[in-house]
Amino acid sequence: MAEDLQKIAGSREEKYTHLFPQVQALLQGETDLYANLANIAAAIHDVFGFFWVGFYLNKGSELVLGPFQGPVACTRIPFHKGVCGHAYTTKKVIIVPDVDQFPGHIACASASKSEIVLPVRHASGEVVMVLDVDSDQLNDFSEVDQAGLQRLMDLIEANWENWN
Ligand code: SME
């Protein structure tokens, strides 16, 4: 597809709604996992201007940095550490309004103030990666982000077997 992302003015919810079919089109016909994750991270980053957007992949013994947009970041996160590790272990979406109040938060950048992390699950239930979105604003994430980002993660889960 054309590589231009169309952006709209509007509420965050409207932006997620507008973004979804564009990401679907971006993924169409492409089966390379890293290429698709890179475009998903770039699309979210581009539309919302979040400080950092990226994936940490389950590499068997820890989470390892995958495609992302934003400043350089920690490369390895133990399964039981940080917000990402918590999302991995609990298999639940975690919204952290103030990272300084989250015990064990891994501060890759001091500018990061709030974050949301979503686990991405294989059909077997195993968490294969997490999406980590960081903001330089306190309390920047809500159920609207959770729903909008979850729809995008559902695309990954649905396509997982075809991507390599
Ligand atoms: N926020 C993460 C660490 C990764 S960086 O923010 C990119 C955490 O505590 O899990």
Coordinates of C-alpha atoms and ligand atoms in Angstrom, one line a residue:
M1 CA 0.0 0.0 0.0
A2 CA 1.0 3.6 -0.2
E3 CA 3.3 4.4 2.6
D4 CA 1.6 7.6 3.7
L5 CA -0.4 7.5 6.9
Q6 CA -3.4 9.8 6.9
K7 CA -3.9 11.7 10.1
I8 CA -7.0 13.4 11.3
A9 CA -7.8 16.0 13.9
G10 CA -10.2 14.7 16.5
S11 CA -10.5 12.8 19.7
R12 CA -8.1 10.0 20.6
E13 CA -10.9 7.5 20.0
E14 CA -11.6 8.9 16.6
K15 CA -7.9 8.7 15.8
Y16 CA -7.7 5.0 16.8
T17 CA -10.8 4.3 14.6
H18 CA -9.2 6.1 11.7
L19 CA -5.9 4.4 12.2
F20 CA -7.2 0.8 12.3
P21 CA -8.0 0.2 8.7
Q22 CA -4.8 1.9 7.7
V23 CA -2.8 -0.6 9.7
Q24 CA -4.8 -3.4 8.3
A25 CA -3.8 -2.2 4.8
L26 CA -0.2 -1.8 5.8
L27 CA -0.1 -5.4 6.9
Q28 CA -1.8 -6.7 3.9
G29 CA 0.3 -9.2 2.0
E30 CA 3.4 -8.9 4.2
T31 CA 4.4 -11.8 6.4
D32 CA 7.6 -10.6 7.9
L33 CA 7.1 -10.3 11.6
Y34 CA 9.7 -7.5 12.2
A35 CA 8.5 -5.5 9.2
N36 CA 5.0 -5.6 10.4
L37 CA 5.8 -4.8 14.0
A38 CA 8.0 -1.9 12.9
N39 CA 5.2 -0.4 10.9
I40 CA 2.7 -0.8 13.7
A41 CA 5.0 0.9 16.2
A42 CA 5.7 3.7 13.7
A43 CA 2.0 4.2 12.9
I44 CA 1.0 4.5 16.6
H45 CA 4.0 6.8 17.3
D46 CA 3.2 9.0 14.2
V47 CA -0.5 9.4 14.9
F48 CA -0.4 10.1 18.6
G49 CA 3.1 11.5 19.1
F50 CA 3.8 9.3 22.1
F51 CA 7.3 9.5 23.6
W52 CA 8.1 5.9 23.0
V53 CA 6.3 3.0 21.3
G54 CA 7.7 -0.4 20.8
F55 CA 7.7 -4.2 21.3
Y56 CA 9.5 -6.4 23.7
L57 CA 9.6 -10.0 22.5
N58 CA 9.6 -13.2 24.5
K59 CA 12.9 -14.8 23.6
G60 CA 12.5 -17.8 25.9
S61 CA 14.2 -16.5 29.1
E62 CA 13.5 -12.8 29.0
L63 CA 11.9 -10.0 27.0
V64 CA 14.2 -8.5 24.3
L65 CA 13.7 -5.2 22.6
G66 CA 12.1 -5.4 19.2
P67 CA 10.9 -2.8 16.7
F68 CA 10.2 0.6 18.2
Q69 CA 10.0 4.3 17.7
G70 CA 11.5 6.8 20.1
P71 CA 14.8 7.2 22.0
V72 CA 17.1 4.3 22.5
A73 CA 15.8 1.9 25.2
C74 CA 16.8 -1.0 27.5
T75 CA 17.4 -4.1 25.4
R76 CA 16.5 -6.8 27.9
I77 CA 13.8 -7.0 30.6
P78 CA 13.6 -10.0 32.9
F79 CA 10.1 -11.6 32.9
H80 CA 9.5 -10.5 36.5
K81 CA 10.8 -6.9 36.1
G82 CA 9.2 -3.6 35.3
V83 CA 5.8 -2.8 33.9
C84 CA 6.5 -5.0 30.8
G85 CA 7.5 -7.9 33.0
H86 CA 4.3 -7.4 35.1
A87 CA 2.2 -7.5 31.9
Y88 CA 4.0 -10.6 30.8
T89 CA 3.6 -12.4 34.1
T90 CA -0.1 -11.4 34.7
K91 CA -1.1 -11.6 31.0
K92 CA -3.0 -8.4 31.6
V93 CA -3.0 -4.9 30.2
I94 CA -1.3 -2.5 32.7
I95 CA -2.0 1.2 32.7
V96 CA 0.5 3.2 34.9
P97 CA -0.6 6.8 35.4
D98 CA 2.6 7.7 37.2
V99 CA 5.7 5.5 36.6
D100 CA 7.3 6.8 39.7
Q101 CA 4.6 5.2 41.7
F102 CA 5.0 1.8 40.1
P103 CA 7.3 -0.4 42.2
G104 CA 10.1 -1.8 40.0
H105 CA 9.4 0.4 37.0
I106 CA 12.4 0.3 34.7
A107 CA 13.3 3.9 33.8
C108 CA 14.8 3.8 30.4
A109 CA 14.3 7.6 30.1
S110 CA 13.5 10.1 32.8
A111 CA 11.1 11.9 30.4
S112 CA 8.7 8.9 30.5
K113 CA 5.9 9.8 33.0
S114 CA 3.1 7.3 32.3
E115 CA 2.7 4.2 30.3
I116 CA 0.4 1.4 29.0
V117 CA 1.6 -2.2 28.3
L118 CA -0.4 -4.8 26.5
P119 CA 0.5 -8.5 26.3
V120 CA 0.2 -10.2 22.9
R121 CA -0.8 -13.8 23.2
H122 CA -0.3 -16.8 21.0
A123 CA -3.4 -19.0 20.5
S124 CA -1.9 -21.3 23.2
G125 CA -2.1 -18.5 25.7
E126 CA 1.6 -17.9 25.9
V127 CA 2.6 -14.2 25.9
V128 CA 4.8 -13.9 22.8
M129 CA 5.5 -10.1 23.2
V130 CA 4.3 -7.0 24.8
L131 CA 3.5 -3.6 23.4
D132 CA 5.0 -0.8 25.5
V133 CA 3.7 2.8 25.0
D134 CA 5.3 5.6 27.1
S135 CA 4.2 9.2 27.4
D136 CA 6.0 12.2 28.7
Q137 CA 2.7 13.3 30.2
L138 CA 1.4 12.0 33.5
N139 CA -1.9 10.0 33.4
D140 CA -2.0 10.0 29.6
F141 CA -3.6 6.6 29.1
S142 CA -7.2 5.4 29.6
E143 CA -9.6 2.7 28.5
V144 CA -9.8 4.4 25.1
D145 CA -6.1 3.7 24.5
Q146 CA -6.5 0.2 25.9
A147 CA -9.4 -0.5 23.5
G148 CA -7.7 1.1 20.5
L149 CA -4.4 -0.6 21.0
Q150 CA -6.0 -3.9 21.8
R151 CA -7.7 -3.9 18.4
L152 CA -4.2 -3.5 16.9
M153 CA -2.7 -6.3 19.0
D154 CA -5.6 -8.5 18.0
L155 CA -4.4 -8.2 14.4
I156 CA -1.0 -9.5 15.5
E157 CA -2.6 -12.4 17.3
A158 CA -4.8 -13.2 14.4
N159 CA -1.9 -13.2 11.9
W160 CA 0.8 -14.7 14.1
E161 CA 0.8 -18.2 12.5
N162 CA 1.4 -16.6 9.1
W163 CA 4.2 -14.3 10.1
N164 CA 7.8 -15.4 10.4
Ligands
SME1 N1 8.7 1.0 30.8 C1 9.3 -0.3 30.8 C2 10.7 -0.3 30.4 C3 10.9 -0.2 29.0 S1 11.1 1.4 28.5 O1 10.2 2.3 29.1 C4 11.1 1.6 26.9 C5 9.0 -1.1 32.1 O2 9.2 -0.7 33.2 O3 8.7 -2.2 31.9

